[in-house]
Amino acid sequence: MTRYEGRKEDPMTTTTEPDDALLEPARLGGLVLPNRMVMAPMTRNRADADGVPGSLMATYYAQRAAAGLIVAEAATPNAVGLTYPNIPAIYGPAHVAGWRNVTGAVRAAGGRMFLQIQHGGRIGHPDNSGLHPLAPSPIPLPDPIYTPSGFRPAVTPREMTLDDVHRTVADFAAAARNAVDAGFEGVEVHSANGYLLHQYLSSATNRRTDAYGGPIENRIRFTVAVTRAVADAIGPDRVGVRIAPGVTANAMCEDDVDELYPALVRALAEISPAYLHVVYADPDQDVFRAIRRLWPGTLIANPKLPDVTTGHVLHESARLVAAGADLIALGRPFLANPDLIERLRVGAPLNPIRDRHLMYTGDATGYIDYPTLETAAQPA
Ligand SMILES: Cc1cc2nc3c(=O)[nH]c(=O)nc-3n(C[C@H](O)[C@H](O)[C@H](O)COP(=O)(O)O)c2cc1C
């Protein structure tokens, strides 16, 4: 197919061609990906009240099966790890059965998926989970938390005992086994964006005085223990880890990024997971360059996009590939463009996000009704 004729709508595309490498096949663990574009995990709050994914989610993910890899949205490995209403789970037989329909639909459409496993830690609320949130230390989120009755002040989480630590590690391993049972190719351990594992990494949220708090070697211990347990459960080839050095999501704050992340990456490398996934990767930052030097395996980089346009996506992705990223993860571009790969291939403009509110709530609207180039061309 030729370059897209309507490129005037997006001035950046007149100067940017897709980097050949981006749309060419790549290996990831035991998989061959048809291209290097990864759909980043995105919570869409469409599971049922018990965390079971339904047919709407199967349709949504199958529409995006042309991605090199889909990393499905954060799913909780146990009841207390639940963050918000309608977040999917992966700890019971009904969750496995629900997800099996999703992975089946994606496989039938030619795609492949990992599942992100996320424990919220202090990002949770008794009104959501029915349980009191657990965290490394009793330090509440300073912001309110969304519940079925609207935003409520966060509660002070209970400090995890060593028993809680060991049980949570075991829950991640069991969730990973469930994910494989449900047809996922593997799982992504969520150690980013201010959730439980990230809370262990930062001295602002981790004031523990045991082996899991204090110096860097202790604060990285929980993420390393979870990753090791998950790798032991399903094989390192099926495991990825997501990190967000210095990212301030969910009131996260880190003051030793340039020391902590190299130590973490070294320790994770000993486990040989299939990939490391960096949120808001910036090739100009020392920490990104250090991670690339220290990480011998596949590195997925999620760029910080100035704007969600074809031009910015191609430009930022090419910069990251030039800086050593193996795969590029994109969130909102995949959310609003089921045929993102085709749009990037032909240089077509991207659909904008229609309604930000519908990113995190709702039904089919704003979820499975974004047009492809083909459906947009059909007469109304
Ligand atoms: C609606 C929405 C939900 C998200 N949910 C998750 C999630 O479940 N897990 C996660 O690690 N990141 C999540 N993110 C962050 C994205 O994975 C990604 O890092 C971020 O959107 C930046 O990439 P982008 O500019 O390509 O969208 C979410 C982002 C959006 C927009």
PDB file of N, CA, C and O in Angstrom, residues 149-215:
ATOM      1  N   SER A 149     -18.780   4.781  45.464  1.00  0.00           N
ATOM      2  CA  SER A 149     -19.557   5.963  45.867  1.00  0.00           C
ATOM      3  C   SER A 149     -18.788   7.259  45.614  1.00  0.00           C
ATOM      4  O   SER A 149     -19.025   8.273  46.282  1.00  0.00           O
ATOM      5  N   GLY A 150     -17.873   7.224  44.661  1.00  0.00           N
ATOM      6  CA  GLY A 150     -17.109   8.430  44.321  1.00  0.00           C
ATOM      7  C   GLY A 150     -15.751   8.443  45.013  1.00  0.00           C
ATOM      8  O   GLY A 150     -15.322   7.437  45.581  1.00  0.00           O
ATOM      9  N   PHE A 151     -15.061   9.581  44.958  1.00  0.00           N
ATOM     10  CA  PHE A 151     -13.725   9.671  45.544  1.00  0.00           C
ATOM     11  C   PHE A 151     -13.825   9.727  47.070  1.00  0.00           C
ATOM     12  O   PHE A 151     -14.635  10.472  47.621  1.00  0.00           O
ATOM     13  N   ARG A 152     -13.009   8.890  47.746  1.00  0.00           N
ATOM     14  CA  ARG A 152     -12.979   8.858  49.215  1.00  0.00           C
ATOM     15  C   ARG A 152     -11.529   9.049  49.661  1.00  0.00           C
ATOM     16  O   ARG A 152     -10.600   8.666  48.951  1.00  0.00           O
ATOM     17  N   PRO A 153     -11.320   9.653  50.848  1.00  0.00           N
ATOM     18  CA  PRO A 153      -9.939   9.786  51.330  1.00  0.00           C
ATOM     19  C   PRO A 153      -9.280   8.405  51.436  1.00  0.00           C
ATOM     20  O   PRO A 153      -9.943   7.432  51.805  1.00  0.00           O
ATOM     21  N   ALA A 154      -8.003   8.345  51.104  1.00  0.00           N
ATOM     22  CA  ALA A 154      -7.284   7.071  51.229  1.00  0.00           C
ATOM     23  C   ALA A 154      -7.151   6.714  52.707  1.00  0.00           C
ATOM     24  O   ALA A 154      -7.037   7.602  53.555  1.00  0.00           O
ATOM     25  N   VAL A 155      -7.165   5.406  53.005  1.00  0.00           N
ATOM     26  CA  VAL A 155      -6.949   4.984  54.390  1.00  0.00           C
ATOM     27  C   VAL A 155      -5.455   4.721  54.601  1.00  0.00           C
ATOM     28  O   VAL A 155      -4.716   4.508  53.634  1.00  0.00           O
ATOM     29  N   THR A 156      -5.037   4.754  55.855  1.00  0.00           N
ATOM     30  CA  THR A 156      -3.634   4.418  56.157  1.00  0.00           C
ATOM     31  C   THR A 156      -3.476   2.908  56.006  1.00  0.00           C
ATOM     32  O   THR A 156      -4.170   2.143  56.702  1.00  0.00           O
ATOM     33  N   PRO A 157      -2.598   2.449  55.120  1.00  0.00           N
ATOM     34  CA  PRO A 157      -2.468   0.999  54.917  1.00  0.00           C
ATOM     35  C   PRO A 157      -1.822   0.339  56.133  1.00  0.00           C
ATOM     36  O   PRO A 157      -1.112   0.989  56.900  1.00  0.00           O
ATOM     37  N   ARG A 158      -2.086  -0.954  56.289  1.00  0.00           N
ATOM     38  CA  ARG A 158      -1.425  -1.711  57.362  1.00  0.00           C
ATOM     39  C   ARG A 158      -0.046  -2.161  56.872  1.00  0.00           C
ATOM     40  O   ARG A 158       0.091  -2.626  55.732  1.00  0.00           O
ATOM     41  N   GLU A 159       0.961  -1.999  57.715  1.00  0.00           N
ATOM     42  CA  GLU A 159       2.322  -2.414  57.345  1.00  0.00           C
ATOM     43  C   GLU A 159       2.367  -3.930  57.174  1.00  0.00           C
ATOM     44  O   GLU A 159       1.916  -4.677  58.053  1.00  0.00           O
ATOM     45  N   MET A 160       2.912  -4.387  56.085  1.00  0.00           N
ATOM     46  CA  MET A 160       2.977  -5.825  55.822  1.00  0.00           C
ATOM     47  C   MET A 160       3.928  -6.504  56.803  1.00  0.00           C
ATOM     48  O   MET A 160       5.055  -6.039  57.022  1.00  0.00           O
ATOM     49  N   THR A 161       3.480  -7.614  57.373  1.00  0.00           N
ATOM     50  CA  THR A 161       4.369  -8.442  58.181  1.00  0.00           C
ATOM     51  C   THR A 161       5.225  -9.287  57.218  1.00  0.00           C
ATOM     52  O   THR A 161       4.949  -9.335  56.011  1.00  0.00           O
ATOM     53  N   LEU A 162       6.193  -9.990  57.775  1.00  0.00           N
ATOM     54  CA  LEU A 162       7.000 -10.870  56.899  1.00  0.00           C
ATOM     55  C   LEU A 162       6.126 -11.986  56.322  1.00  0.00           C
ATOM     56  O   LEU A 162       6.319 -12.408  55.180  1.00  0.00           O
ATOM     57  N   ASP A 163       5.142 -12.403  57.107  1.00  0.00           N
ATOM     58  CA  ASP A 163       4.188 -13.395  56.586  1.00  0.00           C
ATOM     59  C   ASP A 163       3.443 -12.847  55.376  1.00  0.00           C
ATOM     60  O   ASP A 163       3.242 -13.544  54.377  1.00  0.00           O
ATOM     61  N   ASP A 164       2.991 -11.582  55.490  1.00  0.00           N
ATOM     62  CA  ASP A 164       2.301 -10.939  54.355  1.00  0.00           C
ATOM     63  C   ASP A 164       3.221 -10.894  53.135  1.00  0.00           C
ATOM     64  O   ASP A 164       2.789 -11.113  51.996  1.00  0.00           O
ATOM     65  N   VAL A 165       4.485 -10.567  53.385  1.00  0.00           N
ATOM     66  CA  VAL A 165       5.453 -10.476  52.279  1.00  0.00           C
ATOM     67  C   VAL A 165       5.536 -11.829  51.571  1.00  0.00           C
ATOM     68  O   VAL A 165       5.404 -11.920  50.342  1.00  0.00           O
ATOM     69  N   HIS A 166       5.711 -12.884  52.361  1.00  0.00           N
ATOM     70  CA  HIS A 166       5.889 -14.209  51.746  1.00  0.00           C
ATOM     71  C   HIS A 166       4.608 -14.665  51.054  1.00  0.00           C
ATOM     72  O   HIS A 166       4.658 -15.241  49.962  1.00  0.00           O
ATOM     73  N   ARG A 167       3.458 -14.370  51.679  1.00  0.00           N
ATOM     74  CA  ARG A 167       2.181 -14.767  51.062  1.00  0.00           C
ATOM     75  C   ARG A 167       1.964 -14.017  49.754  1.00  0.00           C
ATOM     76  O   ARG A 167       1.489 -14.574  48.768  1.00  0.00           O
ATOM     77  N   THR A 168       2.336 -12.755  49.721  1.00  0.00           N
ATOM     78  CA  THR A 168       2.124 -11.953  48.505  1.00  0.00           C
ATOM     79  C   THR A 168       3.032 -12.450  47.374  1.00  0.00           C
ATOM     80  O   THR A 168       2.600 -12.542  46.217  1.00  0.00           O
ATOM     81  N   VAL A 169       4.264 -12.786  47.716  1.00  0.00           N
ATOM     82  CA  VAL A 169       5.172 -13.351  46.706  1.00  0.00           C
ATOM     83  C   VAL A 169       4.555 -14.637  46.138  1.00  0.00           C
ATOM     84  O   VAL A 169       4.506 -14.840  44.909  1.00  0.00           O
ATOM     85  N   ALA A 170       4.027 -15.465  47.035  1.00  0.00           N
ATOM     86  CA  ALA A 170       3.411 -16.727  46.587  1.00  0.00           C
ATOM     87  C   ALA A 170       2.167 -16.451  45.739  1.00  0.00           C
ATOM     88  O   ALA A 170       1.892 -17.166  44.759  1.00  0.00           O
ATOM     89  N   ASP A 171       1.417 -15.401  46.077  1.00  0.00           N
ATOM     90  CA  ASP A 171       0.218 -15.061  45.295  1.00  0.00           C
ATOM     91  C   ASP A 171       0.600 -14.629  43.876  1.00  0.00           C
ATOM     92  O   ASP A 171      -0.114 -14.933  42.903  1.00  0.00           O
ATOM     93  N   PHE A 172       1.693 -13.890  43.750  1.00  0.00           N
ATOM     94  CA  PHE A 172       2.155 -13.511  42.399  1.00  0.00           C
ATOM     95  C   PHE A 172       2.506 -14.768  41.595  1.00  0.00           C
ATOM     96  O   PHE A 172       2.162 -14.871  40.408  1.00  0.00           O
ATOM     97  N   ALA A 173       3.186 -15.711  42.235  1.00  0.00           N
ATOM     98  CA  ALA A 173       3.588 -16.938  41.519  1.00  0.00           C
ATOM     99  C   ALA A 173       2.352 -17.723  41.096  1.00  0.00           C
ATOM    100  O   ALA A 173       2.253 -18.212  39.962  1.00  0.00           O
ATOM    101  N   ALA A 174       1.372 -17.829  42.006  1.00  0.00           N
ATOM    102  CA  ALA A 174       0.143 -18.573  41.670  1.00  0.00           C
ATOM    103  C   ALA A 174      -0.620 -17.858  40.557  1.00  0.00           C
ATOM    104  O   ALA A 174      -1.165 -18.499  39.644  1.00  0.00           O
ATOM    105  N   ALA A 175      -0.642 -16.515  40.613  1.00  0.00           N
ATOM    106  CA  ALA A 175      -1.333 -15.744  39.570  1.00  0.00           C
ATOM    107  C   ALA A 175      -0.661 -15.970  38.214  1.00  0.00           C
ATOM    108  O   ALA A 175      -1.332 -16.058  37.176  1.00  0.00           O
ATOM    109  N   ALA A 176       0.658 -16.061  38.224  1.00  0.00           N
ATOM    110  CA  ALA A 176       1.384 -16.297  36.963  1.00  0.00           C
ATOM    111  C   ALA A 176       1.032 -17.668  36.391  1.00  0.00           C
ATOM    112  O   ALA A 176       0.805 -17.817  35.179  1.00  0.00           O
ATOM    113  N   ARG A 177       0.941 -18.673  37.266  1.00  0.00           N
ATOM    114  CA  ARG A 177       0.532 -20.012  36.790  1.00  0.00           C
ATOM    115  C   ARG A 177      -0.877 -19.951  36.220  1.00  0.00           C
ATOM    116  O   ARG A 177      -1.175 -20.535  35.170  1.00  0.00           O
ATOM    117  N   ASN A 178      -1.756 -19.202  36.901  1.00  0.00           N
ATOM    118  CA  ASN A 178      -3.127 -19.049  36.400  1.00  0.00           C
ATOM    119  C   ASN A 178      -3.129 -18.383  35.025  1.00  0.00           C
ATOM    120  O   ASN A 178      -3.916 -18.751  34.140  1.00  0.00           O
ATOM    121  N   ALA A 179      -2.279 -17.376  34.869  1.00  0.00           N
ATOM    122  CA  ALA A 179      -2.250 -16.640  33.601  1.00  0.00           C
ATOM    123  C   ALA A 179      -1.848 -17.570  32.455  1.00  0.00           C
ATOM    124  O   ALA A 179      -2.434 -17.535  31.363  1.00  0.00           O
ATOM    125  N   VAL A 180      -0.857 -18.409  32.703  1.00  0.00           N
ATOM    126  CA  VAL A 180      -0.440 -19.357  31.661  1.00  0.00           C
ATOM    127  C   VAL A 180      -1.574 -20.339  31.376  1.00  0.00           C
ATOM    128  O   VAL A 180      -1.889 -20.647  30.215  1.00  0.00           O
ATOM    129  N   ASP A 181      -2.221 -20.784  32.448  1.00  0.00           N
ATOM    130  CA  ASP A 181      -3.365 -21.674  32.313  1.00  0.00           C
ATOM    131  C   ASP A 181      -4.476 -21.007  31.479  1.00  0.00           C
ATOM    132  O   ASP A 181      -5.216 -21.663  30.731  1.00  0.00           O
ATOM    133  N   ALA A 182      -4.594 -19.691  31.615  1.00  0.00           N
ATOM    134  CA  ALA A 182      -5.635 -18.940  30.892  1.00  0.00           C
ATOM    135  C   ALA A 182      -5.222 -18.634  29.455  1.00  0.00           C
ATOM    136  O   ALA A 182      -5.972 -17.968  28.732  1.00  0.00           O
ATOM    137  N   GLY A 183      -4.038 -19.081  29.048  1.00  0.00           N
ATOM    138  CA  GLY A 183      -3.645 -18.917  27.645  1.00  0.00           C
ATOM    139  C   GLY A 183      -2.718 -17.750  27.356  1.00  0.00           C
ATOM    140  O   GLY A 183      -2.407 -17.471  26.190  1.00  0.00           O
ATOM    141  N   PHE A 184      -2.259 -17.049  28.407  1.00  0.00           N
ATOM    142  CA  PHE A 184      -1.277 -15.988  28.170  1.00  0.00           C
ATOM    143  C   PHE A 184       0.085 -16.601  27.868  1.00  0.00           C
ATOM    144  O   PHE A 184       0.417 -17.670  28.386  1.00  0.00           O
ATOM    145  N   GLU A 185       0.866 -15.888  27.054  1.00  0.00           N
ATOM    146  CA  GLU A 185       2.236 -16.342  26.760  1.00  0.00           C
ATOM    147  C   GLU A 185       3.146 -16.098  27.953  1.00  0.00           C
ATOM    148  O   GLU A 185       4.204 -16.709  28.061  1.00  0.00           O
ATOM    149  N   GLY A 186       2.745 -15.162  28.809  1.00  0.00           N
ATOM    150  CA  GLY A 186       3.571 -14.859  29.968  1.00  0.00           C
ATOM    151  C   GLY A 186       2.949 -13.737  30.766  1.00  0.00           C
ATOM    152  O   GLY A 186       1.806 -13.325  30.495  1.00  0.00           O
ATOM    153  N   VAL A 187       3.671 -13.258  31.769  1.00  0.00           N
ATOM    154  CA  VAL A 187       3.149 -12.180  32.614  1.00  0.00           C
ATOM    155  C   VAL A 187       4.182 -11.063  32.759  1.00  0.00           C
ATOM    156  O   VAL A 187       5.389 -11.289  32.636  1.00  0.00           O
ATOM    157  N   GLU A 188       3.658  -9.891  33.046  1.00  0.00           N
ATOM    158  CA  GLU A 188       4.508  -8.738  33.339  1.00  0.00           C
ATOM    159  C   GLU A 188       4.320  -8.383  34.806  1.00  0.00           C
ATOM    160  O   GLU A 188       3.196  -8.100  35.247  1.00  0.00           O
ATOM    161  N   VAL A 189       5.413  -8.415  35.550  1.00  0.00           N
ATOM    162  CA  VAL A 189       5.381  -8.032  36.966  1.00  0.00           C
ATOM    163  C   VAL A 189       5.371  -6.505  37.032  1.00  0.00           C
ATOM    164  O   VAL A 189       6.258  -5.846  36.493  1.00  0.00           O
ATOM    165  N   HIS A 190       4.349  -5.952  37.678  1.00  0.00           N
ATOM    166  CA  HIS A 190       4.190  -4.492  37.710  1.00  0.00           C
ATOM    167  C   HIS A 190       4.957  -3.911  38.899  1.00  0.00           C
ATOM    168  O   HIS A 190       4.503  -3.983  40.040  1.00  0.00           O
ATOM    169  N   SER A 191       6.107  -3.332  38.599  1.00  0.00           N
ATOM    170  CA  SER A 191       6.911  -2.693  39.647  1.00  0.00           C
ATOM    171  C   SER A 191       7.034  -1.200  39.342  1.00  0.00           C
ATOM    172  O   SER A 191       8.071  -0.588  39.594  1.00  0.00           O
ATOM    173  N   ALA A 192       5.949  -0.632  38.778  1.00  0.00           N
ATOM    174  CA  ALA A 192       5.984   0.762  38.314  1.00  0.00           C
ATOM    175  C   ALA A 192       4.800   1.545  38.846  1.00  0.00           C
ATOM    176  O   ALA A 192       3.924   1.005  39.538  1.00  0.00           O
ATOM    177  N   ASN A 193       4.787   2.831  38.523  1.00  0.00           N
ATOM    178  CA  ASN A 193       3.617   3.710  38.663  1.00  0.00           C
ATOM    179  C   ASN A 193       3.009   3.797  40.058  1.00  0.00           C
ATOM    180  O   ASN A 193       1.816   4.056  40.210  1.00  0.00           O
ATOM    181  N   GLY A 194       3.816   3.551  41.079  1.00  0.00           N
ATOM    182  CA  GLY A 194       3.346   3.807  42.442  1.00  0.00           C
ATOM    183  C   GLY A 194       2.562   2.687  43.088  1.00  0.00           C
ATOM    184  O   GLY A 194       2.000   2.883  44.172  1.00  0.00           O
ATOM    185  N   TYR A 195       2.491   1.519  42.475  1.00  0.00           N
ATOM    186  CA  TYR A 195       1.765   0.393  43.085  1.00  0.00           C
ATOM    187  C   TYR A 195       2.707  -0.374  44.032  1.00  0.00           C
ATOM    188  O   TYR A 195       3.841   0.039  44.251  1.00  0.00           O
ATOM    189  N   LEU A 196       2.238  -1.506  44.576  1.00  0.00           N
ATOM    190  CA  LEU A 196       2.934  -2.104  45.721  1.00  0.00           C
ATOM    191  C   LEU A 196       4.451  -2.272  45.529  1.00  0.00           C
ATOM    192  O   LEU A 196       5.232  -1.890  46.396  1.00  0.00           O
ATOM    193  N   LEU A 197       4.858  -2.848  44.396  1.00  0.00           N
ATOM    194  CA  LEU A 197       6.299  -3.127  44.258  1.00  0.00           C
ATOM    195  C   LEU A 197       7.102  -1.826  44.202  1.00  0.00           C
ATOM    196  O   LEU A 197       8.189  -1.721  44.780  1.00  0.00           O
ATOM    197  N   HIS A 198       6.525  -0.839  43.511  1.00  0.00           N
ATOM    198  CA  HIS A 198       7.191   0.471  43.441  1.00  0.00           C
ATOM    199  C   HIS A 198       7.249   1.095  44.848  1.00  0.00           C
ATOM    200  O   HIS A 198       8.229   1.762  45.203  1.00  0.00           O
ATOM    201  N   GLN A 199       6.206   0.868  45.644  1.00  0.00           N
ATOM    202  CA  GLN A 199       6.190   1.408  47.015  1.00  0.00           C
ATOM    203  C   GLN A 199       7.345   0.845  47.845  1.00  0.00           C
ATOM    204  O   GLN A 199       7.878   1.525  48.727  1.00  0.00           O
ATOM    205  N   TYR A 200       7.730  -0.399  47.558  1.00  0.00           N
ATOM    206  CA  TYR A 200       8.903  -0.970  48.252  1.00  0.00           C
ATOM    207  C   TYR A 200      10.198  -0.296  47.799  1.00  0.00           C
ATOM    208  O   TYR A 200      11.154  -0.184  48.566  1.00  0.00           O
ATOM    209  N   LEU A 201      10.247   0.151  46.544  1.00  0.00           N
ATOM    210  CA  LEU A 201      11.505   0.692  46.013  1.00  0.00           C
ATOM    211  C   LEU A 201      11.857   2.066  46.597  1.00  0.00           C
ATOM    212  O   LEU A 201      13.028   2.408  46.709  1.00  0.00           O
ATOM    213  N   SER A 202      10.813   2.849  46.950  1.00  0.00           N
ATOM    214  CA  SER A 202      11.066   4.235  47.333  1.00  0.00           C
ATOM    215  C   SER A 202      11.135   4.421  48.844  1.00  0.00           C
ATOM    216  O   SER A 202      10.246   3.957  49.579  1.00  0.00           O
ATOM    217  N   SER A 203      12.123   5.184  49.308  1.00  0.00           N
ATOM    218  CA  SER A 203      12.221   5.434  50.759  1.00  0.00           C
ATOM    219  C   SER A 203      11.109   6.370  51.231  1.00  0.00           C
ATOM    220  O   SER A 203      10.891   6.514  52.430  1.00  0.00           O
ATOM    221  N   ALA A 204      10.368   6.992  50.301  1.00  0.00           N
ATOM    222  CA  ALA A 204       9.241   7.837  50.719  1.00  0.00           C
ATOM    223  C   ALA A 204       8.049   6.985  51.162  1.00  0.00           C
ATOM    224  O   ALA A 204       7.244   7.424  51.977  1.00  0.00           O
ATOM    225  N   THR A 205       7.945   5.776  50.626  1.00  0.00           N
ATOM    226  CA  THR A 205       6.804   4.908  50.962  1.00  0.00           C
ATOM    227  C   THR A 205       7.252   3.660  51.727  1.00  0.00           C
ATOM    228  O   THR A 205       6.423   2.899  52.209  1.00  0.00           O
ATOM    229  N   ASN A 206       8.545   3.433  51.797  1.00  0.00           N
ATOM    230  CA  ASN A 206       9.092   2.257  52.486  1.00  0.00           C
ATOM    231  C   ASN A 206      10.006   2.724  53.613  1.00  0.00           C
ATOM    232  O   ASN A 206      11.126   3.165  53.371  1.00  0.00           O
ATOM    233  N   ARG A 207       9.508   2.638  54.839  1.00  0.00           N
ATOM    234  CA  ARG A 207      10.306   3.041  56.023  1.00  0.00           C
ATOM    235  C   ARG A 207      10.632   1.822  56.871  1.00  0.00           C
ATOM    236  O   ARG A 207      10.887   1.941  58.069  1.00  0.00           O
ATOM    237  N   ARG A 208      10.625   0.671  56.267  1.00  0.00           N
ATOM    238  CA  ARG A 208      10.827  -0.565  57.033  1.00  0.00           C
ATOM    239  C   ARG A 208      12.257  -0.639  57.570  1.00  0.00           C
ATOM    240  O   ARG A 208      13.180  -0.072  56.978  1.00  0.00           O
ATOM    241  N   THR A 209      12.386  -1.395  58.647  1.00  0.00           N
ATOM    242  CA  THR A 209      13.721  -1.561  59.223  1.00  0.00           C
ATOM    243  C   THR A 209      14.178  -3.018  59.116  1.00  0.00           C
ATOM    244  O   THR A 209      15.212  -3.390  59.663  1.00  0.00           O
ATOM    245  N   ASP A 210      13.370  -3.844  58.394  1.00  0.00           N
ATOM    246  CA  ASP A 210      13.794  -5.245  58.232  1.00  0.00           C
ATOM    247  C   ASP A 210      14.544  -5.418  56.908  1.00  0.00           C
ATOM    248  O   ASP A 210      15.011  -4.440  56.316  1.00  0.00           O
ATOM    249  N   ALA A 211      14.627  -6.631  56.411  1.00  0.00           N
ATOM    250  CA  ALA A 211      15.427  -6.922  55.208  1.00  0.00           C
ATOM    251  C   ALA A 211      14.814  -6.336  53.937  1.00  0.00           C
ATOM    252  O   ALA A 211      15.433  -6.365  52.872  1.00  0.00           O
ATOM    253  N   TYR A 212      13.587  -5.779  54.031  1.00  0.00           N
ATOM    254  CA  TYR A 212      12.904  -5.225  52.852  1.00  0.00           C
ATOM    255  C   TYR A 212      12.870  -3.701  52.863  1.00  0.00           C
ATOM    256  O   TYR A 212      12.190  -3.095  52.038  1.00  0.00           O
ATOM    257  N   GLY A 213      13.583  -3.064  53.803  1.00  0.00           N
ATOM    258  CA  GLY A 213      13.596  -1.605  53.843  1.00  0.00           C
ATOM    259  C   GLY A 213      14.973  -1.087  54.191  1.00  0.00           C
ATOM    260  O   GLY A 213      15.863  -1.844  54.569  1.00  0.00           O
ATOM    261  N   GLY A 214      15.165   0.236  54.046  1.00  0.00           N
ATOM    262  CA  GLY A 214      16.458   0.831  54.378  1.00  0.00           C
ATOM    263  C   GLY A 214      17.325   0.995  53.146  1.00  0.00           C
ATOM    264  O   GLY A 214      16.924   1.659  52.177  1.00  0.00           O
ATOM    265  N   PRO A 215      18.522   0.390  53.130  1.00  0.00           N
ATOM    266  CA  PRO A 215      19.422   0.594  51.991  1.00  0.00           C
ATOM    267  C   PRO A 215      18.846   0.024  50.682  1.00  0.00           C
ATOM    268  O   PRO A 215      17.940  -0.818  50.713  1.00  0.00           O
TER     269      PRO A 215
END
